[in-house]
PDB file of C-alpha atoms in Angstrom:
ATOM      1  CA  UNK A 119     114.934 222.353 164.220  1.00  0.00           C
ATOM      2  CA  UNK A 120     114.635 219.205 164.253  1.00  0.00           C
ATOM      3  CA  UNK A 121     117.247 216.614 166.360  1.00  0.00           C
ATOM      4  CA  UNK A 122     117.737 213.336 164.781  1.00  0.00           C
ATOM      5  CA  UNK A 123     118.297 210.386 167.343  1.00  0.00           C
ATOM      6  CA  UNK A 124     121.121 208.251 166.056  1.00  0.00           C
ATOM      7  CA  UNK A 125     122.564 205.295 168.499  1.00  0.00           C
ATOM      8  CA  UNK A 126     126.189 205.081 168.772  1.00  0.00           C
ATOM      9  CA  UNK A 127     126.898 202.767 171.479  1.00  0.00           C
ATOM     10  CA  UNK A 128     125.711 198.923 172.179  1.00  0.00           C
ATOM     11  CA  UNK A 129     125.831 197.866 175.917  1.00  0.00           C
ATOM     12  CA  UNK A 130     126.550 194.148 176.615  1.00  0.00           C
ATOM     13  CA  UNK A 131     125.041 192.788 179.653  1.00  0.00           C
ATOM     14  CA  UNK A 132     126.741 190.007 181.624  1.00  0.00           C
ATOM     15  CA  UNK A 133     125.471 186.990 182.404  1.00  0.00           C
ATOM     16  CA  UNK A 134     124.402 186.000 185.833  1.00  0.00           C
ATOM     17  CA  UNK A 135     126.460 184.491 188.479  1.00  0.00           C
ATOM     18  CA  UNK A 136     125.461 180.938 189.725  1.00  0.00           C
ATOM     19  CA  UNK A 137     124.114 177.448 188.212  1.00  0.00           C
ATOM     20  CA  UNK A 138     124.668 177.577 184.063  1.00  0.00           C
ATOM     21  CA  UNK A 139     121.388 176.696 182.524  1.00  0.00           C
ATOM     22  CA  UNK A 140     119.466 177.733 179.200  1.00  0.00           C
ATOM     23  CA  UNK A 141     117.496 180.842 179.920  1.00  0.00           C
ATOM     24  CA  UNK A 142     116.959 182.063 176.015  1.00  0.00           C
ATOM     25  CA  UNK A 143     113.268 182.556 174.819  1.00  0.00           C
ATOM     26  CA  UNK A 144     112.305 179.766 172.357  1.00  0.00           C
ATOM     27  CA  UNK A 145     111.805 182.597 170.131  1.00  0.00           C
ATOM     28  CA  UNK A 146     114.856 182.993 168.023  1.00  0.00           C
ATOM     29  CA  UNK A 147     113.978 185.666 165.679  1.00  0.00           C
ATOM     30  CA  UNK A 148     113.348 188.881 167.511  1.00  0.00           C
ATOM     31  CA  UNK A 149     112.773 191.027 164.518  1.00  0.00           C
ATOM     32  CA  UNK A 150     109.472 192.656 163.294  1.00  0.00           C
ATOM     33  CA  UNK A 151     107.067 195.281 164.216  1.00  0.00           C
ATOM     34  CA  UNK A 152     105.954 195.753 167.784  1.00  0.00           C
ATOM     35  CA  UNK A 153     103.368 198.083 169.513  1.00  0.00           C
ATOM     36  CA  UNK A 154     105.412 199.921 171.889  1.00  0.00           C
ATOM     37  CA  UNK A 155     103.453 201.273 175.402  1.00  0.00           C
ATOM     38  CA  UNK A 156     105.552 203.402 177.920  1.00  0.00           C
ATOM     39  CA  UNK A 157     103.044 204.705 179.952  1.00  0.00           C
ATOM     40  CA  UNK A 158     103.047 208.296 178.907  1.00  0.00           C
ATOM     41  CA  UNK A 159     103.673 207.716 175.345  1.00  0.00           C
ATOM     42  CA  UNK A 160     102.906 204.443 172.894  1.00  0.00           C
ATOM     43  CA  UNK A 161     103.658 204.281 169.112  1.00  0.00           C
ATOM     44  CA  UNK A 162     105.526 201.271 167.317  1.00  0.00           C
ATOM     45  CA  UNK A 163     108.925 199.897 167.477  1.00  0.00           C
ATOM     46  CA  UNK A 164     110.418 198.246 164.251  1.00  0.00           C
ATOM     47  CA  UNK A 165     113.602 195.498 164.944  1.00  0.00           C
ATOM     48  CA  UNK A 166     116.163 194.514 162.365  1.00  0.00           C
ATOM     49  CA  UNK A 167     118.926 192.333 162.580  1.00  0.00           C
ATOM     50  CA  UNK A 168     122.249 192.884 161.169  1.00  0.00           C
ATOM     51  CA  UNK A 169     125.180 190.692 161.979  1.00  0.00           C
ATOM     52  CA  UNK A 170     124.910 189.712 165.583  1.00  0.00           C
ATOM     53  CA  UNK A 171     123.247 193.233 166.312  1.00  0.00           C
ATOM     54  CA  UNK A 172     119.853 194.372 166.751  1.00  0.00           C
ATOM     55  CA  UNK A 173     118.849 197.574 165.033  1.00  0.00           C
ATOM     56  CA  UNK A 174     116.084 199.341 166.734  1.00  0.00           C
ATOM     57  CA  UNK A 175     113.637 202.282 165.351  1.00  0.00           C
ATOM     58  CA  UNK A 176     111.013 203.634 167.768  1.00  0.00           C
ATOM     59  CA  UNK A 177     108.253 205.613 165.693  1.00  0.00           C
ATOM     60  CA  UNK A 178     106.371 207.489 168.576  1.00  0.00           C
ATOM     61  CA  UNK A 179     104.634 209.926 166.287  1.00  0.00           C
ATOM     62  CA  UNK A 180     106.449 213.565 166.196  1.00  0.00           C
ATOM     63  CA  UNK A 181     109.490 211.622 167.827  1.00  0.00           C
ATOM     64  CA  UNK A 182     111.704 209.063 166.163  1.00  0.00           C
ATOM     65  CA  UNK A 183     114.365 207.481 167.912  1.00  0.00           C
ATOM     66  CA  UNK A 184     117.334 205.155 166.551  1.00  0.00           C
ATOM     67  CA  UNK A 185     119.010 202.179 168.876  1.00  0.00           C
ATOM     68  CA  UNK A 186     121.215 199.164 168.815  1.00  0.00           C
ATOM     69  CA  UNK A 187     121.394 196.640 170.871  1.00  0.00           C
ATOM     70  CA  UNK A 188     122.757 192.997 171.751  1.00  0.00           C
ATOM     71  CA  UNK A 189     121.119 189.764 173.350  1.00  0.00           C
ATOM     72  CA  UNK A 190     122.423 187.777 175.971  1.00  0.00           C
ATOM     73  CA  UNK A 191     120.464 185.086 176.880  1.00  0.00           C
ATOM     74  CA  UNK A 192     116.664 185.925 177.853  1.00  0.00           C
ATOM     75  CA  UNK A 193     118.281 189.566 178.365  1.00  0.00           C
ATOM     76  CA  UNK A 194     118.300 192.256 175.194  1.00  0.00           C
ATOM     77  CA  UNK A 195     120.326 195.616 175.817  1.00  0.00           C
ATOM     78  CA  UNK A 196     119.920 198.636 173.846  1.00  0.00           C
ATOM     79  CA  UNK A 197     121.466 201.472 173.606  1.00  0.00           C
ATOM     80  CA  UNK A 198     119.827 205.125 172.026  1.00  0.00           C
ATOM     81  CA  UNK A 199     119.801 208.511 172.121  1.00  0.00           C
ATOM     82  CA  UNK A 200     117.320 210.688 174.072  1.00  0.00           C
ATOM     83  CA  UNK A 201     115.789 213.944 173.994  1.00  0.00           C
ATOM     84  CA  UNK A 202     118.520 216.618 173.945  1.00  0.00           C
ATOM     85  CA  UNK A 203     121.243 214.234 172.734  1.00  0.00           C
ATOM     86  CA  UNK A 204     120.841 212.606 176.172  1.00  0.00           C
ATOM     87  CA  UNK A 205     122.099 208.824 175.861  1.00  0.00           C
ATOM     88  CA  UNK A 206     120.264 206.126 177.518  1.00  0.00           C
ATOM     89  CA  UNK A 207     119.869 202.202 177.965  1.00  0.00           C
ATOM     90  CA  UNK A 208     116.806 199.916 177.990  1.00  0.00           C
ATOM     91  CA  UNK A 209     117.378 196.255 179.301  1.00  0.00           C
ATOM     92  CA  UNK A 210     114.362 193.964 177.870  1.00  0.00           C
ATOM     93  CA  UNK A 211     113.505 190.882 179.284  1.00  0.00           C
ATOM     94  CA  UNK A 212     112.760 188.256 176.499  1.00  0.00           C
ATOM     95  CA  UNK A 213     109.157 186.947 176.843  1.00  0.00           C
ATOM     96  CA  UNK A 214     106.672 184.773 174.554  1.00  0.00           C
ATOM     97  CA  UNK A 215     105.441 187.586 172.070  1.00  0.00           C
ATOM     98  CA  UNK A 216     106.733 190.560 174.110  1.00  0.00           C
ATOM     99  CA  UNK A 217     109.830 192.142 174.796  1.00  0.00           C
ATOM    100  CA  UNK A 218     109.675 194.037 178.828  1.00  0.00           C
ATOM    101  CA  UNK A 219     112.053 196.685 179.211  1.00  0.00           C
ATOM    102  CA  UNK A 220     113.106 199.130 181.914  1.00  0.00           C
ATOM    103  CA  UNK A 221     115.376 201.956 180.892  1.00  0.00           C
ATOM    104  CA  UNK A 222     117.058 204.879 181.822  1.00  0.00           C
ATOM    105  CA  UNK A 223     119.085 208.460 180.468  1.00  0.00           C
ATOM    106  CA  UNK A 224     122.190 210.117 181.080  1.00  0.00           C
ATOM    107  CA  UNK A 225     122.616 212.754 182.844  1.00  0.00           C
ATOM    108  CA  UNK A 226     119.505 212.423 184.928  1.00  0.00           C
ATOM    109  CA  UNK A 227     118.125 211.660 188.431  1.00  0.00           C
ATOM    110  CA  UNK A 228     118.462 207.583 187.885  1.00  0.00           C
ATOM    111  CA  UNK A 229     114.916 207.499 187.399  1.00  0.00           C
ATOM    112  CA  UNK A 230     114.125 203.935 185.991  1.00  0.00           C
ATOM    113  CA  UNK A 231     110.704 203.992 183.574  1.00  0.00           C
ATOM    114  CA  UNK A 232     109.348 200.915 182.027  1.00  0.00           C
ATOM    115  CA  UNK A 233     108.425 200.167 178.504  1.00  0.00           C
ATOM    116  CA  UNK A 234     106.909 197.222 176.809  1.00  0.00           C
ATOM    117  CA  UNK A 235     107.104 195.848 173.153  1.00  0.00           C
ATOM    118  CA  UNK A 236     104.060 193.637 172.045  1.00  0.00           C
ATOM    119  CA  UNK A 237     104.930 191.627 169.106  1.00  0.00           C
ATOM    120  CA  UNK A 238     102.568 192.976 165.960  1.00  0.00           C
ATOM    121  CA  UNK A 239     103.781 191.622 162.519  1.00  0.00           C
ATOM    122  CA  UNK A 240     106.682 190.106 160.756  1.00  0.00           C
ATOM    123  CA  UNK A 241     108.959 192.233 158.525  1.00  0.00           C
ATOM    124  CA  UNK A 242     108.365 191.209 154.598  1.00  0.00           C
ATOM    125  CA  UNK A 243     111.265 189.150 153.839  1.00  0.00           C
ATOM    126  CA  UNK A 244     114.374 190.813 151.486  1.00  0.00           C
ATOM    127  CA  UNK A 245     114.188 189.495 147.982  1.00  0.00           C
ATOM    128  CA  UNK A 246     116.240 186.566 147.116  1.00  0.00           C
ATOM    129  CA  UNK A 247     119.970 187.993 145.856  1.00  0.00           C
ATOM    130  CA  UNK A 248     120.311 188.068 142.279  1.00  0.00           C
ATOM    131  CA  UNK A 249     122.630 188.907 139.367  1.00  0.00           C
ATOM    132  CA  UNK A 250     123.184 192.839 138.644  1.00  0.00           C
ATOM    133  CA  UNK A 251     124.334 194.425 135.686  1.00  0.00           C
ATOM    134  CA  UNK A 252     126.082 197.852 135.261  1.00  0.00           C
ATOM    135  CA  UNK A 253     124.059 200.657 135.010  1.00  0.00           C
ATOM    136  CA  UNK A 254     121.224 199.123 136.992  1.00  0.00           C
ATOM    137  CA  UNK A 255     119.749 201.252 139.780  1.00  0.00           C
ATOM    138  CA  UNK A 256     119.462 199.334 143.176  1.00  0.00           C
ATOM    139  CA  UNK A 257     119.099 200.206 146.753  1.00  0.00           C
ATOM    140  CA  UNK A 258     122.067 199.387 148.609  1.00  0.00           C
ATOM    141  CA  UNK A 259     123.213 198.848 152.374  1.00  0.00           C
ATOM    142  CA  UNK A 260     126.034 201.216 152.843  1.00  0.00           C
ATOM    143  CA  UNK A 261     128.910 199.567 155.044  1.00  0.00           C
ATOM    144  CA  UNK A 262     128.969 202.857 157.371  1.00  0.00           C
ATOM    145  CA  UNK A 263     125.019 202.709 158.995  1.00  0.00           C
ATOM    146  CA  UNK A 264     122.346 200.926 159.201  1.00  0.00           C
ATOM    147  CA  UNK A 265     120.355 202.309 156.092  1.00  0.00           C
ATOM    148  CA  UNK A 266     119.841 201.898 152.508  1.00  0.00           C
ATOM    149  CA  UNK A 267     120.996 204.224 149.626  1.00  0.00           C
ATOM    150  CA  UNK A 268     119.762 204.677 146.205  1.00  0.00           C
ATOM    151  CA  UNK A 269     122.699 203.540 143.943  1.00  0.00           C
ATOM    152  CA  UNK A 270     123.983 202.482 140.260  1.00  0.00           C
ATOM    153  CA  UNK A 271     126.294 199.689 139.512  1.00  0.00           C
ATOM    154  CA  UNK A 272     129.201 200.734 138.107  1.00  0.00           C
ATOM    155  CA  UNK A 273     131.327 197.618 137.552  1.00  0.00           C
ATOM    156  CA  UNK A 274     130.824 193.892 138.355  1.00  0.00           C
ATOM    157  CA  UNK A 275     134.059 191.786 139.269  1.00  0.00           C
ATOM    158  CA  UNK A 276     134.213 188.069 140.896  1.00  0.00           C
ATOM    159  CA  UNK A 277     130.409 187.943 142.044  1.00  0.00           C
ATOM    160  CA  UNK A 278     130.655 191.364 143.636  1.00  0.00           C
ATOM    161  CA  UNK A 279     129.564 195.187 142.499  1.00  0.00           C
ATOM    162  CA  UNK A 280     130.815 198.626 142.627  1.00  0.00           C
ATOM    163  CA  UNK A 281     127.909 201.220 143.488  1.00  0.00           C
ATOM    164  CA  UNK A 282     127.937 204.884 143.339  1.00  0.00           C
ATOM    165  CA  UNK A 283     125.664 206.127 145.564  1.00  0.00           C
ATOM    166  CA  UNK A 284     123.649 209.468 144.410  1.00  0.00           C
ATOM    167  CA  UNK A 285     125.921 211.565 146.605  1.00  0.00           C
ATOM    168  CA  UNK A 286     129.029 210.729 144.914  1.00  0.00           C
ATOM    169  CA  UNK A 287     130.398 207.518 147.302  1.00  0.00           C
ATOM    170  CA  UNK A 288     131.333 204.507 145.904  1.00  0.00           C
ATOM    171  CA  UNK A 289     132.093 201.058 147.531  1.00  0.00           C
ATOM    172  CA  UNK A 290     132.154 197.748 146.834  1.00  0.00           C
ATOM    173  CA  UNK A 291     128.767 195.625 147.810  1.00  0.00           C
ATOM    174  CA  UNK A 292     127.295 191.986 147.515  1.00  0.00           C
ATOM    175  CA  UNK A 293     123.926 190.841 146.453  1.00  0.00           C
ATOM    176  CA  UNK A 294     122.899 190.293 149.541  1.00  0.00           C
ATOM    177  CA  UNK A 295     122.958 193.754 150.420  1.00  0.00           C
ATOM    178  CA  UNK A 296     121.266 194.832 147.253  1.00  0.00           C
ATOM    179  CA  UNK A 297     117.327 195.146 146.296  1.00  0.00           C
ATOM    180  CA  UNK A 298     115.377 196.638 143.625  1.00  0.00           C
ATOM    181  CA  UNK A 299     114.933 200.372 144.351  1.00  0.00           C
ATOM    182  CA  UNK A 300     111.410 200.617 145.315  1.00  0.00           C
ATOM    183  CA  UNK A 301     110.973 203.589 147.113  1.00  0.00           C
ATOM    184  CA  UNK A 302     107.257 204.907 146.897  1.00  0.00           C
ATOM    185  CA  UNK A 303     104.400 206.823 148.234  1.00  0.00           C
ATOM    186  CA  UNK A 304     103.777 206.041 151.596  1.00  0.00           C
ATOM    187  CA  UNK A 305     107.139 204.618 152.570  1.00  0.00           C
ATOM    188  CA  UNK A 306     108.673 205.822 155.671  1.00  0.00           C
ATOM    189  CA  UNK A 307     112.251 207.713 154.730  1.00  0.00           C
ATOM    190  CA  UNK A 308     114.547 209.789 156.316  1.00  0.00           C
ATOM    191  CA  UNK A 309     114.645 213.047 154.235  1.00  0.00           C
ATOM    192  CA  UNK A 310     118.216 215.165 153.985  1.00  0.00           C
ATOM    193  CA  UNK A 311     116.199 218.612 154.706  1.00  0.00           C
ATOM    194  CA  UNK A 312     117.109 221.547 152.287  1.00  0.00           C
ATOM    195  CA  UNK A 313     119.736 219.409 151.156  1.00  0.00           C
ATOM    196  CA  UNK A 314     121.579 219.646 154.554  1.00  0.00           C
ATOM    197  CA  UNK A 315     123.749 217.664 156.518  1.00  0.00           C
ATOM    198  CA  UNK A 316     121.325 215.606 158.873  1.00  0.00           C
ATOM    199  CA  UNK A 317     118.520 213.524 157.888  1.00  0.00           C
ATOM    200  CA  UNK A 318     114.933 213.668 159.268  1.00  0.00           C
ATOM    201  CA  UNK A 319     112.167 211.422 159.505  1.00  0.00           C
ATOM    202  CA  UNK A 320     109.226 211.532 157.512  1.00  0.00           C
ATOM    203  CA  UNK A 321     106.873 209.989 154.661  1.00  0.00           C
ATOM    204  CA  UNK A 322     107.091 210.089 150.556  1.00  0.00           C
ATOM    205  CA  UNK A 323     103.718 211.659 149.454  1.00  0.00           C
ATOM    206  CA  UNK A 324     104.546 212.221 145.862  1.00  0.00           C
ATOM    207  CA  UNK A 325     106.941 210.509 143.566  1.00  0.00           C
ATOM    208  CA  UNK A 326     107.987 211.413 140.008  1.00  0.00           C
ATOM    209  CA  UNK A 327     111.028 209.750 138.593  1.00  0.00           C
ATOM    210  CA  UNK A 328     114.059 211.049 140.724  1.00  0.00           C
ATOM    211  CA  UNK A 329     112.036 213.876 142.548  1.00  0.00           C
ATOM    212  CA  UNK A 330     109.937 213.112 145.676  1.00  0.00           C
ATOM    213  CA  UNK A 331     107.882 214.952 148.049  1.00  0.00           C
ATOM    214  CA  UNK A 332     108.393 214.418 151.710  1.00  0.00           C
ATOM    215  CA  UNK A 333     105.900 215.287 154.643  1.00  0.00           C
ATOM    216  CA  UNK A 334     108.363 215.361 157.730  1.00  0.00           C
ATOM    217  CA  UNK A 335     107.040 214.386 161.247  1.00  0.00           C
ATOM    218  CA  UNK A 336     107.669 217.958 162.748  1.00  0.00           C
ATOM    219  CA  UNK A 337     105.196 219.572 160.005  1.00  0.00           C
ATOM    220  CA  UNK A 338     107.658 220.756 157.441  1.00  0.00           C
ATOM    221  CA  UNK A 339     107.530 219.555 154.006  1.00  0.00           C
ATOM    222  CA  UNK A 340     109.643 220.140 150.557  1.00  0.00           C
ATOM    223  CA  UNK A 341     110.032 218.511 147.272  1.00  0.00           C
ATOM    224  CA  UNK A 342     113.541 217.146 146.842  1.00  0.00           C
ATOM    225  CA  UNK A 343     115.458 214.549 144.814  1.00  0.00           C
ATOM    226  CA  UNK A 344     115.785 211.009 145.643  1.00  0.00           C
ATOM    227  CA  UNK A 345     119.679 211.288 146.418  1.00  0.00           C
ATOM    228  CA  UNK A 346     118.385 213.114 149.302  1.00  0.00           C
ATOM    229  CA  UNK A 347     116.718 209.752 151.195  1.00  0.00           C
ATOM    230  CA  UNK A 348     117.588 206.990 152.835  1.00  0.00           C
ATOM    231  CA  UNK A 349     115.463 203.836 154.118  1.00  0.00           C
ATOM    232  CA  UNK A 350     115.583 201.158 155.980  1.00  0.00           C
ATOM    233  CA  UNK A 351     114.953 197.426 154.900  1.00  0.00           C
ATOM    234  CA  UNK A 352     113.736 194.845 155.298  1.00  0.00           C
ATOM    235  CA  UNK A 353     109.966 196.243 155.154  1.00  0.00           C
ATOM    236  CA  UNK A 354     107.601 197.028 157.453  1.00  0.00           C
ATOM    237  CA  UNK A 355     104.271 195.090 156.382  1.00  0.00           C
TER     238      UNK A 355
END
């Protein structure tokens, strides 16, 4: 079957020694959709920000990779899992309109390869936070990963919301991490194939109420429930 590639490690980059000066790019916001060019591969990369970290999604056709990164000045260091679960790291130099990177994986020969991300489009802004009521359906950012899941509001208390996800988990959330449930045909999603334990990348090709059809990137497809789907927000353009 497939192997999902999920980032688990953020690598910091130390400052260079010597005379201190500001080297950060004038581009303060690195989020958006980028064209990815690794020489032997091409695709797109989506960068989102969560707190002080950056969340990466490489969409390279039949392969999808996830990573997490930290910025130090004009450098952005990102960890990821490569093929067969091998951990890797890529360090980008931030330049106007693009990120120029060098990466390697472990174990391996120590070979370093290059990748350039060229800015293509900004992400769609999240809707402004709103008040929610018991029974409302929403997409909620789960506190334990970078994904948003369908959920329902079950309790309101002091401006916070108890939400119950469709898989049965519950937690408190604030309005800044909730949006209307807007999963639709054409969306890129992660689906829990055959209701198993792992999620795999694909696209929604049909939706009827709480039932969706997913065409997975590796060629498999299935009709499943919305409870088996998770997404990333903000949306791509």
